[in-house]
Amino acid sequence: MRTRLQRLTAVAGLAICAATGIGAVPATAAEVSACPDVDLIFARGTFEIPGLGIVGKPLLPALQRALPGKSVSAHAVEYAASFDQSSAGPGATEMTRQLTRRAAGCPGTKFVLGGLSQGASVTDIAVGVKSGLGSGEVVPDDLADRVVAVVAFGNPLGGLYRRTIKESSPTYGPKALELCNVGDPVCGGQGTRGPGLGHLSYGMDGSVDIAAKFVAQHYN
């Protein structure tokens, strides 16, 4: 399973390198206030440089537009995003610990968890969805209500196991959105979006706006 995913993500990852520039300085996530109304914790895809990545970066302003009058910040999950996918489990642990730290310091803040590609696997594991892509710390049950939405882009859970967060998690399924473009082999290519849209287009094909509207509905 992992070998197949490695082949798929290798192509996607090389394209990410070309699109973003491995030597570029990673963008710093904007923070509106020390304790915002909503905090996005996002995991980038394989091969992406540290930071929010090609989807998380445009998702932040999309959330700010979708939640007028609310302060929205974002934090990137710090993990290796390695080619062999073995960093998904440690990434989930880091995502969980980030949420736990932020929740303790900001008791009024709500959270959005999400990721692209391997970052979606990070998110799967953090919300307790088991797969063959590793294991890590899971968001504590007492913080589940503060996670208002889970958004996954190009989730390997679909490509490898034909499963979704929605059907795999009684807790997070009702507030999970998974976007998978037709023709995206990483997530199975069955598609929630139209043909011709691939694994690297989620940040610029309108998917982030769909995700932001979904988050706003669940926040409100």
XYZ file of C-alpha atoms in Angstrom:
220
model
C 0.000 0.000 0.000
C 2.675 2.468 1.018
C 4.760 1.721 -2.084
C 1.820 2.535 -4.304
C 1.228 5.784 -2.427
C 4.910 6.651 -2.697
C 4.705 6.375 -6.474
C 1.640 8.587 -6.602
C 2.994 11.215 -4.244
C 6.409 11.248 -5.891
C 4.881 12.716 -9.035
C 2.784 15.147 -7.032
C 5.693 16.060 -4.799
C 8.073 16.805 -7.649
C 5.446 19.088 -9.123
C 5.066 20.819 -5.776
C 8.815 21.401 -5.718
C 8.651 22.980 -9.148
C 5.605 25.062 -8.289
C 6.756 26.403 -4.950
C 10.551 26.317 -5.063
C 12.268 24.220 -2.433
C 14.708 27.011 -1.655
C 12.000 29.583 -0.992
C 11.502 31.141 2.416
C 8.345 29.611 3.970
C 5.466 31.989 4.499
C 4.654 32.950 8.071
C 1.043 32.288 9.091
C -0.831 35.456 9.995
C -2.167 35.686 13.503
C -4.963 38.148 14.177
C -4.746 37.983 17.962
C -3.170 35.958 20.741
C -6.439 34.114 21.301
C -8.485 34.210 18.097
C -12.046 33.021 17.653
C -10.867 30.340 15.227
C -7.471 28.708 14.784
C -6.623 26.644 11.699
C -4.044 23.895 12.286
C -2.934 22.662 8.865
C -0.485 20.011 7.634
C 1.233 20.523 4.272
C 1.725 17.818 1.642
C 4.720 15.646 0.803
C 7.852 17.551 -0.300
C 6.373 20.955 0.516
C 8.602 23.396 2.358
C 7.704 24.031 6.029
C 4.691 26.254 6.484
C 1.019 26.142 5.598
C 1.732 24.997 2.040
C -0.016 25.544 -1.257
C -3.474 24.855 0.200
C -3.218 26.000 3.808
C -1.871 29.400 2.851
C -4.899 30.437 0.695
C -7.286 28.657 3.059
C -6.488 31.147 5.846
C -7.765 34.280 4.020
C -10.704 32.260 2.681
C -11.683 31.471 6.277
C -11.279 35.120 7.237
C -13.646 36.117 4.426
C -16.159 33.416 5.365
C -16.183 34.440 9.035
C -16.576 38.243 8.985
C -16.248 39.830 12.383
C -14.331 36.827 13.738
C -10.594 36.682 14.289
C -8.936 33.766 12.502
C -5.330 32.589 12.855
C -3.404 29.668 11.417
C -0.578 27.409 12.509
C 1.367 24.951 10.395
C 2.054 21.450 11.644
C 5.805 21.033 11.946
C 6.635 17.590 10.557
C 8.925 16.038 7.965
C 6.383 15.472 5.140
C 8.772 12.778 3.912
C 8.541 10.798 0.684
C 8.028 7.431 2.395
C 4.937 8.717 4.237
C 6.386 7.529 7.551
C 6.108 11.047 8.985
C 2.283 11.040 9.011
C 2.136 9.480 12.492
C 4.616 11.917 14.074
C 2.795 14.706 12.243
C -0.475 13.655 13.874
C 1.192 13.761 17.265
C 2.439 17.287 16.555
C -1.003 18.379 15.312
C -2.606 17.004 18.465
C -0.047 18.633 20.752
C -0.418 21.972 18.982
C -4.166 21.869 19.453
C -3.819 20.841 23.096
C -1.378 23.673 23.847
C -3.468 26.283 22.069
C -6.685 25.063 23.666
C -5.184 25.302 27.149
C -3.984 28.861 26.579
C -7.071 30.058 24.713
C -10.184 28.522 26.283
C -12.576 30.397 24.001
C -10.901 29.458 20.700
C -12.460 26.954 18.276
C -10.309 24.893 15.922
C -10.214 23.696 12.326
C -7.959 20.758 11.490
C -6.868 19.942 7.963
C -4.209 18.942 5.501
C -3.254 18.199 1.926
C -2.180 14.734 0.737
C 0.131 13.320 3.430
C -1.105 16.219 5.547
C -4.597 14.766 5.184
C -3.192 11.473 6.532
C -1.786 13.447 9.459
C -5.292 14.781 10.056
C -6.887 11.320 9.737
C -4.619 9.902 12.418
C -5.069 12.898 14.728
C -8.859 12.478 14.700
C -8.565 8.756 15.365
C -9.112 7.287 11.894
C -6.888 4.209 11.624
C -5.056 3.263 8.434
C -1.821 1.602 7.412
C -0.007 4.933 7.241
C 1.135 5.072 10.831
C -0.089 5.969 14.289
C 0.217 8.980 16.550
C -1.412 10.846 19.391
C -5.131 11.492 18.979
C -7.026 14.654 19.921
C -8.333 14.180 23.488
C -12.047 13.460 23.771
C -12.608 16.512 25.941
C -11.397 18.782 23.132
C -13.439 17.203 20.347
C -16.284 19.704 20.730
C -13.862 22.581 20.179
C -12.924 21.217 16.744
C -15.655 22.783 14.632
C -14.547 21.249 11.325
C -12.060 18.925 9.654
C -11.084 19.643 6.041
C -8.973 17.233 3.989
C -7.725 17.756 0.435
C -6.580 14.823 -1.737
C -6.823 12.365 1.167
C -4.882 9.087 0.606
C -7.471 7.360 2.791
C -9.723 7.339 -0.258
C -7.095 6.239 -2.752
C -5.697 3.398 -0.662
C -8.660 2.206 1.345
C -11.767 3.644 -0.363
C -12.765 5.164 2.962
C -13.598 8.642 4.218
C -13.407 10.410 7.561
C -17.164 10.881 7.352
C -17.852 7.148 7.388
C -14.933 6.223 9.659
C -15.401 8.594 12.606
C -18.657 8.955 14.549
C -17.179 11.984 16.331
C -15.618 13.908 13.456
C -17.462 12.451 10.468
C -20.458 14.804 10.747
C -18.151 17.836 10.642
C -15.643 16.561 8.061
C -15.271 17.690 4.453
C -12.997 15.799 2.046
C -12.316 17.317 -1.348
C -11.126 14.926 -4.042
C -10.807 15.998 -7.653
C -11.769 13.671 -10.464
C -8.491 12.302 -11.787
C -6.599 12.730 -8.520
C -5.216 9.203 -7.958
C -3.991 9.949 -4.422
C -7.552 10.241 -3.096
C -9.061 7.726 -5.521
C -10.095 10.075 -8.302
C -13.790 9.411 -7.773
C -14.186 13.085 -7.256
C -16.138 15.773 -5.523
C -14.898 18.249 -8.139
C -14.961 18.255 -11.928
C -12.683 16.466 -14.417
C -9.282 17.835 -15.292
C -8.558 19.077 -11.786
C -5.601 17.268 -10.260
C -3.782 16.754 -6.998
C -2.051 20.128 -6.968
C -4.947 22.396 -7.855
C -6.870 22.520 -4.569
C -5.322 25.826 -3.545
C -6.454 27.611 -6.701
C -9.515 25.786 -8.082
C -12.097 27.086 -5.623
C -11.715 24.211 -3.148
C -10.488 26.468 -0.339
C -13.593 28.647 -0.682
C -15.817 25.561 -0.516
C -13.954 24.435 2.590
C -14.205 27.890 4.176
C -17.968 28.020 3.650
C -18.258 24.554 5.178
C -16.282 25.701 8.227
C -18.441 28.824 8.583
C -21.627 26.753 8.515
C -20.368 24.519 11.296
C -18.966 27.408 13.312
C -22.264 29.265 13.179
